[in-house]
Short mmCIF file of C-alpha atoms in Angstrom, two decimals:
data_model
loop_
_atom_site.label_atom_id
_atom_site.label_comp_id
_atom_site.label_asym_id
_atom_site.label_seq_id
_atom_site.Cartn_x
_atom_site.Cartn_y
_atom_site.Cartn_z
CA MET A 1 77.28 92.47 125.92
CA SER A 2 80.73 92.23 127.43
CA ALA A 3 81.08 94.22 130.59
CA GLN A 4 84.54 94.43 132.07
CA THR A 5 85.38 93.51 135.61
CA SER A 6 86.86 96.33 137.63
CA ALA A 7 88.36 93.98 140.21
CA PRO A 8 91.59 92.29 139.15
CA THR A 9 91.31 89.58 141.77
CA ALA A 10 88.58 88.11 143.93
CA GLU A 11 90.45 89.27 147.02
CA ALA A 12 90.63 92.85 145.75
CA TRP A 13 86.91 92.83 144.98
CA ALA A 14 86.12 91.44 148.44
CA GLU A 15 88.03 94.27 150.07
CA ALA A 16 86.48 96.94 147.86
CA PHE A 17 82.98 95.59 148.52
CA ALA A 18 83.50 95.52 152.30
CA ASP A 19 84.83 99.08 152.23
CA ALA A 20 81.93 100.34 150.14
CA SER A 21 79.36 98.70 152.39
CA ASN A 22 80.98 99.81 155.61
CA ASN A 23 81.18 103.40 154.40
CA ASP A 24 77.67 103.53 152.97
CA THR A 25 75.52 106.11 154.71
CA GLU A 26 72.25 104.28 154.06
CA ILE A 27 73.49 101.03 155.59
CA GLN A 28 75.00 102.96 158.46
CA ALA A 29 71.66 104.68 159.08
CA HIS A 30 69.46 101.59 158.80
CA GLY A 31 71.71 98.62 159.48
CA LYS A 32 71.51 98.37 163.26
CA TYR A 33 69.95 94.90 163.03
CA PHE A 34 71.41 93.94 159.64
CA THR A 35 73.03 90.63 160.54
CA CYS A 36 73.35 87.68 158.17
CA SER A 37 75.70 85.67 156.00
CA TYR A 38 75.22 84.89 152.35
CA LEU A 39 76.92 83.36 149.37
CA LEU A 40 77.35 85.50 146.27
CA ASP A 41 77.87 82.83 143.64
CA ALA A 42 79.12 84.25 140.35
CA THR A 43 79.93 80.81 138.88
CA ASP A 44 83.57 81.61 138.07
CA ARG A 45 84.09 83.21 141.47
CA SER A 46 82.20 83.10 144.73
CA TYR A 47 82.16 84.99 148.00
CA VAL A 48 80.69 84.45 151.44
CA ILE A 49 79.71 87.81 152.88
CA GLN A 50 79.27 88.04 156.65
CA VAL A 51 77.52 91.03 158.19
CA GLU A 52 77.02 91.83 161.85
CA SER A 53 74.94 94.79 163.03
CA GLY A 54 75.33 96.51 159.69
CA ARG A 55 79.06 96.00 159.36
CA VAL A 56 80.72 93.61 156.91
CA THR A 57 83.02 91.63 159.17
CA HIS A 58 84.42 89.26 156.59
CA VAL A 59 84.23 88.49 152.89
CA THR A 60 85.68 85.11 152.01
CA ALA A 61 86.71 84.94 148.37
CA ASN A 62 86.35 81.58 146.63
CA PRO A 63 85.69 79.58 149.80
CA GLY A 64 86.49 75.87 149.84
CA PRO A 65 83.68 73.32 150.09
CA LEU A 66 83.39 73.35 153.89
CA ASP A 67 85.14 76.62 154.74
CA VAL A 68 82.39 79.04 155.67
CA ALA A 69 78.72 78.57 156.49
CA TYR A 70 76.09 80.91 155.08
CA GLN A 71 72.33 81.32 155.41
CA PHE A 72 71.22 82.00 151.86
CA ALA A 73 72.73 82.15 148.41
CA ILE A 74 72.37 84.51 145.45
CA ARG A 75 73.53 82.60 142.38
CA ALA A 76 73.87 83.70 138.76
CA SER A 77 76.15 83.35 135.77
CA ALA A 78 79.29 85.46 135.52
CA ASP A 79 77.71 87.37 132.65
CA THR A 80 74.70 88.32 134.75
CA TRP A 81 76.87 89.60 137.59
CA ARG A 82 78.95 91.59 135.10
CA GLU A 83 75.77 93.36 134.07
CA PHE A 84 75.02 94.10 137.72
CA GLY A 85 78.43 95.78 137.86
CA GLN A 86 77.54 98.39 135.25
CA PRO A 87 77.01 101.94 136.54
CA VAL A 88 73.51 101.89 135.00
CA PRO A 89 72.49 98.25 134.57
CA ALA A 90 70.35 97.19 131.63
CA PRO A 91 66.74 96.12 132.31
CA MET A 92 66.42 92.86 134.27
CA PHE A 93 69.98 93.19 135.57
CA HIS A 94 69.07 95.99 137.95
CA GLY A 95 68.18 93.93 141.02
CA ILE A 96 67.91 90.46 142.50
CA TRP A 97 64.14 90.33 142.04
CA ALA A 98 64.33 91.41 138.41
CA ALA A 99 67.11 88.97 137.54
CA SER A 100 65.38 86.14 139.44
CA PHE A 101 62.08 86.66 137.66
CA GLN A 102 63.51 87.32 134.19
CA ARG A 103 67.10 86.03 133.99
CA ASP A 104 69.21 83.20 135.44
CA MET A 105 69.55 84.38 139.04
CA LYS A 106 68.54 81.96 141.82
CA LEU A 107 67.73 82.82 145.42
CA GLU A 108 68.35 79.75 147.55
CA GLY A 109 68.70 78.64 151.15
CA ASP A 110 66.94 80.34 154.06
CA ILE A 111 65.02 82.95 152.12
CA LEU A 112 63.40 84.18 155.33
CA VAL A 113 66.80 85.56 156.39
CA LEU A 114 67.05 87.36 153.06
CA MET A 115 63.60 88.86 153.61
CA GLN A 116 64.47 89.92 157.15
CA ASN A 117 67.48 91.81 155.80
CA LEU A 118 66.06 92.76 152.42
CA ARG A 119 66.46 96.51 152.67
CA CYS A 120 70.18 96.44 153.36
CA VAL A 121 70.95 93.45 151.10
CA THR A 122 69.24 95.34 148.27
CA ARG A 123 71.50 98.29 148.97
CA GLN A 124 74.60 96.08 149.10
CA VAL A 125 73.80 94.57 145.71
CA GLU A 126 73.35 98.07 144.27
CA LEU A 127 76.83 98.93 145.49
CA LEU A 128 78.10 96.70 142.68
CA ARG A 129 77.27 99.62 140.37
CA VAL A 130 80.09 101.48 142.11
CA VAL A 131 82.39 98.66 143.20
CA GLY A 132 82.14 96.86 139.87
CA SER A 133 81.47 93.28 138.91
CA PRO A 134 82.49 90.57 141.38
CA VAL A 135 83.75 88.45 138.51
CA MET B 1 52.71 133.78 157.01
CA SER B 2 52.84 135.32 153.54
CA ASN B 3 52.31 133.56 150.21
CA PRO B 4 51.40 130.11 151.47
CA LYS B 5 51.99 127.46 148.81
CA ILE B 6 48.54 125.91 148.68
CA SER B 7 48.11 123.26 146.00
CA PRO B 8 45.03 123.36 143.74
CA VAL B 9 44.54 119.65 144.48
CA THR B 10 41.58 119.00 146.77
CA GLY B 11 40.51 115.93 148.72
CA HIS B 12 37.02 114.57 149.30
CA TYR B 13 35.27 111.55 150.72
CA VAL B 14 32.32 109.83 149.06
CA THR B 15 30.37 106.94 150.54
CA ILE B 16 29.34 104.21 148.11
CA ASP B 17 27.81 100.74 148.18
CA VAL B 18 29.52 97.94 146.28
CA ASP B 19 28.23 94.35 146.38
CA GLY B 20 26.60 95.11 149.74
CA LEU B 21 29.75 96.61 151.23
CA GLU B 22 29.76 100.23 152.32
CA TYR B 23 32.94 102.15 151.61
CA LYS B 24 33.93 105.68 152.52
CA VAL B 25 36.24 106.47 149.65
CA PHE B 26 38.88 109.19 149.63
CA TYR B 27 39.90 110.84 146.40
CA LEU B 28 42.08 113.69 145.27
CA GLU B 29 41.18 115.77 142.26
CA ASN B 30 42.27 118.72 140.19
CA GLY B 31 41.42 120.10 136.78
CA THR B 32 38.44 120.52 134.52
CA GLY B 33 37.23 118.65 131.48
CA GLN B 34 36.84 114.99 130.68
CA PRO B 35 37.30 112.88 133.83
CA LEU B 36 40.57 110.93 133.98
CA VAL B 37 40.10 108.39 136.76
CA CYS B 38 43.37 107.09 138.15
CA GLN B 39 44.03 103.85 140.04
CA HIS B 40 47.22 103.42 142.08
CA THR B 41 49.23 100.19 142.12
CA ALA B 42 48.71 97.28 144.51
CA GLY B 43 49.47 97.97 148.17
CA CYS B 44 49.88 101.68 147.51
CA HIS B 45 47.75 104.84 147.46
CA ASN B 46 46.84 107.87 145.41
CA HIS B 47 50.00 109.88 146.12
CA GLN B 48 51.57 107.92 143.29
CA TRP B 49 49.68 110.36 141.04
CA ARG B 50 51.01 113.48 142.83
CA GLY B 51 52.84 114.71 139.72
CA LEU B 52 49.88 114.23 137.42
CA LEU B 53 47.48 115.92 139.85
CA GLU B 54 49.52 119.12 139.61
CA ASP B 55 50.39 118.86 135.91
CA GLU B 56 48.77 122.01 134.53
CA GLU B 57 48.98 120.99 130.88
CA ILE B 58 46.90 117.90 131.61
CA THR B 59 44.58 119.34 134.27
CA SER B 60 43.64 122.15 131.87
CA ASP B 61 41.96 119.52 129.67
CA TYR B 62 41.11 116.77 132.11
CA ARG B 63 39.53 116.46 135.54
CA VAL B 64 42.10 114.19 137.15
CA ILE B 65 40.61 112.05 139.92
CA ALA B 66 42.94 109.79 141.90
CA TYR B 67 41.17 107.71 144.52
CA ASP B 68 42.37 105.38 147.23
CA LEU B 69 40.96 101.90 146.79
CA PRO B 70 39.34 100.70 150.05
CA ARG B 71 41.99 99.44 152.54
CA HIS B 72 44.53 101.86 151.03
CA GLY B 73 45.61 105.33 152.05
CA LYS B 74 42.66 107.20 153.53
CA SER B 75 39.95 104.82 152.26
CA ASP B 76 39.07 102.54 155.14
CA PRO B 77 38.05 98.89 154.87
CA PRO B 78 34.26 98.32 154.64
CA GLU B 79 32.19 100.19 157.21
CA ASN B 80 29.55 97.49 157.62
CA THR B 81 31.42 94.19 158.04
CA GLU B 82 33.85 92.62 160.50
CA TRP B 83 36.55 92.66 157.84
CA TRP B 84 39.25 91.79 160.35
CA LYS B 85 37.79 88.28 160.62
CA GLU B 86 38.32 87.53 156.94
CA GLU B 87 41.36 87.26 154.71
CA TYR B 88 41.42 90.04 152.14
CA GLN B 89 41.53 88.59 148.62
CA LEU B 90 40.54 91.07 145.94
CA SER B 91 38.52 89.63 143.05
CA ALA B 92 38.12 90.97 139.52
CA ASP B 93 34.36 91.17 140.02
CA HIS B 94 34.47 93.28 143.17
CA TYR B 95 37.28 95.49 141.92
CA ALA B 96 35.47 96.28 138.67
CA ASN B 97 32.16 96.80 140.47
CA PHE B 98 33.87 99.22 142.85
CA ILE B 99 35.28 101.41 140.09
CA ILE B 100 31.97 101.51 138.22
CA ALA B 101 30.11 102.37 141.45
CA LEU B 102 32.58 105.16 142.17
CA CYS B 103 32.19 106.62 138.67
CA ASP B 104 28.40 106.40 139.04
CA ALA B 105 28.46 108.05 142.48
CA LEU B 106 30.55 110.93 141.13
CA GLU B 107 28.24 111.11 138.07
CA LEU B 108 31.20 111.01 135.71
CA GLU B 109 30.36 111.29 132.03
CA ASP B 110 32.62 109.58 129.48
CA PRO B 111 35.47 109.02 131.93
CA ILE B 112 38.81 107.70 130.81
CA PHE B 113 40.14 105.11 133.22
CA MET B 114 43.87 104.81 133.81
CA GLY B 115 45.53 102.34 136.15
CA SER B 116 48.99 100.97 136.66
CA SER B 117 50.02 97.39 137.41
CA PHE B 118 46.96 95.81 139.06
CA GLY B 119 45.28 99.02 137.90
CA GLY B 120 46.45 98.32 134.36
CA ASN B 121 44.96 94.86 134.59
CA ILE B 122 41.60 96.11 135.89
CA ALA B 123 41.60 98.63 133.03
CA LEU B 124 41.42 95.67 130.65
CA GLN B 125 38.67 94.08 132.75
CA LEU B 126 36.66 97.33 132.61
CA ALA B 127 37.04 97.55 128.84
CA LEU B 128 35.82 93.97 128.59
CA ARG B 129 32.93 94.30 131.04
CA ARG B 130 31.63 97.84 130.53
CA PRO B 131 32.78 99.38 127.24
CA ASP B 132 29.64 101.52 127.42
CA ARG B 133 30.69 103.17 130.69
CA PHE B 134 34.17 104.40 129.75
CA ALA B 135 35.40 106.58 126.91
CA GLY B 136 38.54 104.46 126.88
CA VAL B 137 41.15 102.94 129.13
CA LEU B 138 44.88 103.45 129.56
CA SER B 139 46.44 100.23 130.82
CA VAL B 140 49.81 101.07 132.32
CA GLU B 141 52.09 98.10 133.09
CA GLY B 142 49.18 95.77 132.36
CA ALA B 143 48.78 92.39 130.67
CA ASP B 144 46.26 89.65 130.06
CA TYR B 145 47.87 87.53 132.76
CA SER B 146 50.50 88.31 135.40
CA PRO B 147 51.23 85.32 137.64
CA GLY B 148 53.93 84.92 140.26
CA PHE B 149 53.56 87.78 142.74
CA TYR B 150 50.94 86.39 145.15
CA LEU B 151 53.61 85.62 147.76
CA ASP B 152 53.42 84.97 151.50
CA TRP B 153 56.52 87.10 152.04
CA TRP B 154 54.48 90.30 151.79
CA GLN B 155 52.98 89.69 155.22
CA HIS B 156 55.18 87.04 156.80
CA PRO B 157 55.15 87.65 160.56
CA HIS B 158 58.82 86.71 160.94
CA ALA B 159 60.03 89.47 158.63
CA ASN B 160 59.50 93.22 158.60
CA ALA B 161 56.54 93.31 156.21
CA ALA B 162 56.83 97.06 155.65
CA GLN B 163 60.39 96.71 154.44
CA VAL B 164 59.75 93.52 152.48
CA CYS B 165 56.94 95.20 150.52
CA ALA B 166 58.95 98.37 149.98
CA SER B 167 62.28 96.82 149.10
CA GLY B 168 60.65 93.88 147.31
CA THR B 169 59.16 96.32 144.83
CA TRP B 170 62.25 98.55 144.63
CA ASP B 171 63.62 96.62 141.66
CA LEU B 172 60.46 97.39 139.73
CA MET B 173 61.77 100.91 139.25
CA ALA B 174 64.39 102.05 136.77
CA PRO B 175 67.84 103.17 137.94
CA GLN B 176 67.40 106.28 135.77
CA SER B 177 64.41 107.50 137.78
CA PRO B 178 65.19 110.24 140.32
CA GLU B 179 66.31 108.78 143.61
CA ALA B 180 63.98 111.04 145.63
CA ASP B 181 60.92 109.86 143.69
CA ARG B 182 61.94 106.22 143.97
CA TRP B 183 62.30 106.66 147.72
CA LYS B 184 58.87 108.29 147.96
CA THR B 185 57.47 105.26 146.21
CA TRP B 186 59.40 103.00 148.58
CA PHE B 187 57.92 104.97 151.47
CA TYR B 188 54.36 104.48 150.16
CA TYR B 189 55.03 100.77 149.88
CA SER B 190 56.14 100.60 153.50
CA GLN B 191 52.58 101.64 154.44
CA GLY B 192 50.47 99.04 152.71
CA SER B 193 51.66 95.55 153.56
CA GLU B 194 48.31 94.36 154.91
CA SER B 195 46.54 95.12 151.64
CA PHE B 196 49.35 94.34 149.23
CA LYS B 197 49.03 90.57 149.24
CA GLY B 198 45.23 90.68 148.96
CA ASP B 199 45.54 93.05 146.00
CA LEU B 200 47.93 90.62 144.38
CA HIS B 201 45.28 87.92 144.63
CA PHE B 202 43.61 89.86 141.85
CA TYR B 203 46.84 90.71 140.05
CA SER B 204 48.37 87.23 139.92
CA VAL B 205 45.49 84.82 140.56
CA ASP B 206 41.99 86.05 139.69
CA HIS B 207 42.92 88.23 136.71
CA ASP B 208 43.29 86.01 133.66
CA LEU B 209 42.11 87.32 130.31
CA ARG B 210 44.01 84.81 128.22
CA GLY B 211 41.75 83.84 125.37
CA LYS B 212 39.30 86.64 126.16
CA LEU B 213 41.06 89.69 124.74
CA GLY B 214 39.22 89.28 121.45
CA ASP B 215 35.96 89.90 123.32
CA ILE B 216 36.99 93.45 124.27
CA ASP B 217 35.04 96.01 122.26
CA GLY B 218 37.98 98.23 121.44
CA GLU B 219 35.89 100.27 119.06
CA GLN B 220 33.50 101.44 121.75
CA CYS B 221 36.15 101.55 124.47
CA PRO B 222 39.62 102.06 122.98
CA VAL B 223 42.56 100.53 124.83
CA VAL B 224 46.04 102.05 124.93
CA MET B 225 48.72 100.12 126.80
CA MET B 226 52.05 101.50 127.98
CA THR B 227 54.85 99.72 129.82
CA GLY B 228 58.30 100.61 131.11
CA GLU B 229 61.33 98.61 130.01
CA TYR B 230 62.54 98.04 133.59
CA ASP B 231 59.28 96.30 134.58
CA TYR B 232 60.24 92.71 135.41
CA LEU B 233 56.68 91.65 136.31
CA THR B 234 54.77 92.76 133.24
CA THR B 235 57.41 93.26 130.60
CA PRO B 236 56.94 95.40 127.50
CA GLU B 237 56.68 92.15 125.54
CA ASP B 238 53.77 91.03 127.75
CA SER B 239 51.89 94.28 127.25
CA GLU B 240 52.57 94.45 123.53
CA ARG B 241 51.34 90.89 123.08
CA THR B 242 48.19 91.82 125.00
CA ALA B 243 47.56 95.02 123.03
CA ASN B 244 48.00 93.22 119.73
CA ALA B 245 45.20 90.82 120.66
CA ILE B 246 42.71 93.65 121.34
CA THR B 247 40.69 95.17 118.53
CA ASN B 248 41.89 98.74 117.99
CA GLY B 249 44.45 98.26 120.79
CA SER B 250 47.86 99.88 120.76
CA PHE B 251 51.04 99.77 122.78
CA ILE B 252 53.60 102.41 123.79
CA ASN B 253 57.02 101.21 124.94
CA MET B 254 58.56 103.40 127.65
CA PRO B 255 62.37 103.24 127.80
CA GLU B 256 64.30 104.07 130.98
CA ILE B 257 61.34 103.78 133.33
CA GLY B 258 59.80 101.01 135.38
CA HIS B 259 56.60 99.58 136.86
CA PHE B 260 55.56 102.72 138.78
CA PRO B 261 56.11 105.31 136.03
CA MET B 262 53.78 108.02 137.37
CA SER B 263 55.34 107.79 140.79
CA GLU B 264 59.01 107.11 140.03
CA ASN B 265 59.38 109.68 137.23
CA HIS B 266 56.35 111.78 136.29
CA PRO B 267 58.33 114.15 134.00
CA VAL B 268 59.25 111.20 131.77
CA PHE B 269 55.91 109.42 132.17
CA ARG B 270 53.91 112.49 131.18
CA THR B 271 55.46 112.55 127.70
CA TYR B 272 54.15 109.04 127.06
CA LEU B 273 50.85 109.83 128.77
CA ILE B 274 50.18 112.81 126.51
CA GLN B 275 50.95 110.58 123.53
CA ALA B 276 48.59 107.91 124.90
CA LEU B 277 45.76 110.39 125.49
CA GLU B 278 46.13 111.74 121.97
CA SER B 279 46.11 108.23 120.59
CA LEU B 280 42.99 107.36 122.57
CA GLN B 281 41.16 110.49 121.45
CA LYS B 282 42.03 109.76 117.82
CA LYS B 283 40.75 106.21 118.11
CA LYS B 284 37.53 107.49 119.63
CA ALA B 285 37.12 110.18 116.96
CA SER B 286 37.70 107.72 114.12
CA VAL B 287 35.00 105.41 115.48
CA THR B 288 32.39 108.12 116.09
CA ALA B 289 33.11 109.93 112.80
#
């Protein structure tokens, strides 16, 4: 399986992701208390996504070692994230629970914060089906 | 008001005794013929079977009965104990005894039992324990063993348990399933957080039929298993492995559907269900012939 990235650069993907999230009606409707920061680690690229009250305030592409703090991390191989970026992902690449139980995804850090924001984080990850692969 | 759209589905309560516990059980039913007794998934309720209950092709041949397990939907916790002073941890023994007591109370003859997820697992337990009581079982999204989901997150007081249960099970559904049906299922899951974890004590801890599948009398009580390819908990490989170890067992793979097939996409599920019912009836006929 060789899915293609739709983002030519990490910076372009970061901007497209922030736009998609900030214009998403579901997150707008339910994100009043959606506040957290997390690392999306795609091995070849990484991003720190910061959200305040439902709005993505900053996406840092390929942060340096001590650049940006985050509360939890979602890590997987570049190939796994490319599958997440398909319009209709194949089985086991259709969500962070599926890929964590059955593929190489790891959920690390303060998982309680992930659980507290699970509804909207789940939606953000599904936006990859529209935005495209982060890597 | 003219032409009210009243469904043929009716609801009833029946009071039963199980292991000394008194339960007032709510069930929905529709149809005539051989009873088809339907168990919802963990932490959910009988509305998952809403499509089947109004499926005229099936209800013309089967009396579909979809109950709420105690502590779910409209079936309250036990009437005669201070249940709030104990942690709810469902066991295989009590779960199986409940279903048998319900079938006895309703005087069901030759019922087929169908359950999904933790209902698919109890289907296997019923076939093992009481092959004489059921005409057969349909184990949907079931396996001999399904560890890993007995998690504290389902009722962690520092998170929104309703949303954790609902969004934590979201990925169990296929992206191809209609969005409205997936969101109904999400909505059901937002209602059952206090029972979900206790149900999963059965699903992931107490249910373990590894090494025991050969003891199932699949001649007397045929077993048909069916699993969706987007199920990350009990994968099609898990169910197929289980079915292959059961005498007379068979497995139906369900592409483009997930762990809640009857609830996330009944129109697709029903095609596999009809196939499964036909398979079960053939197995039964070949044994009794």
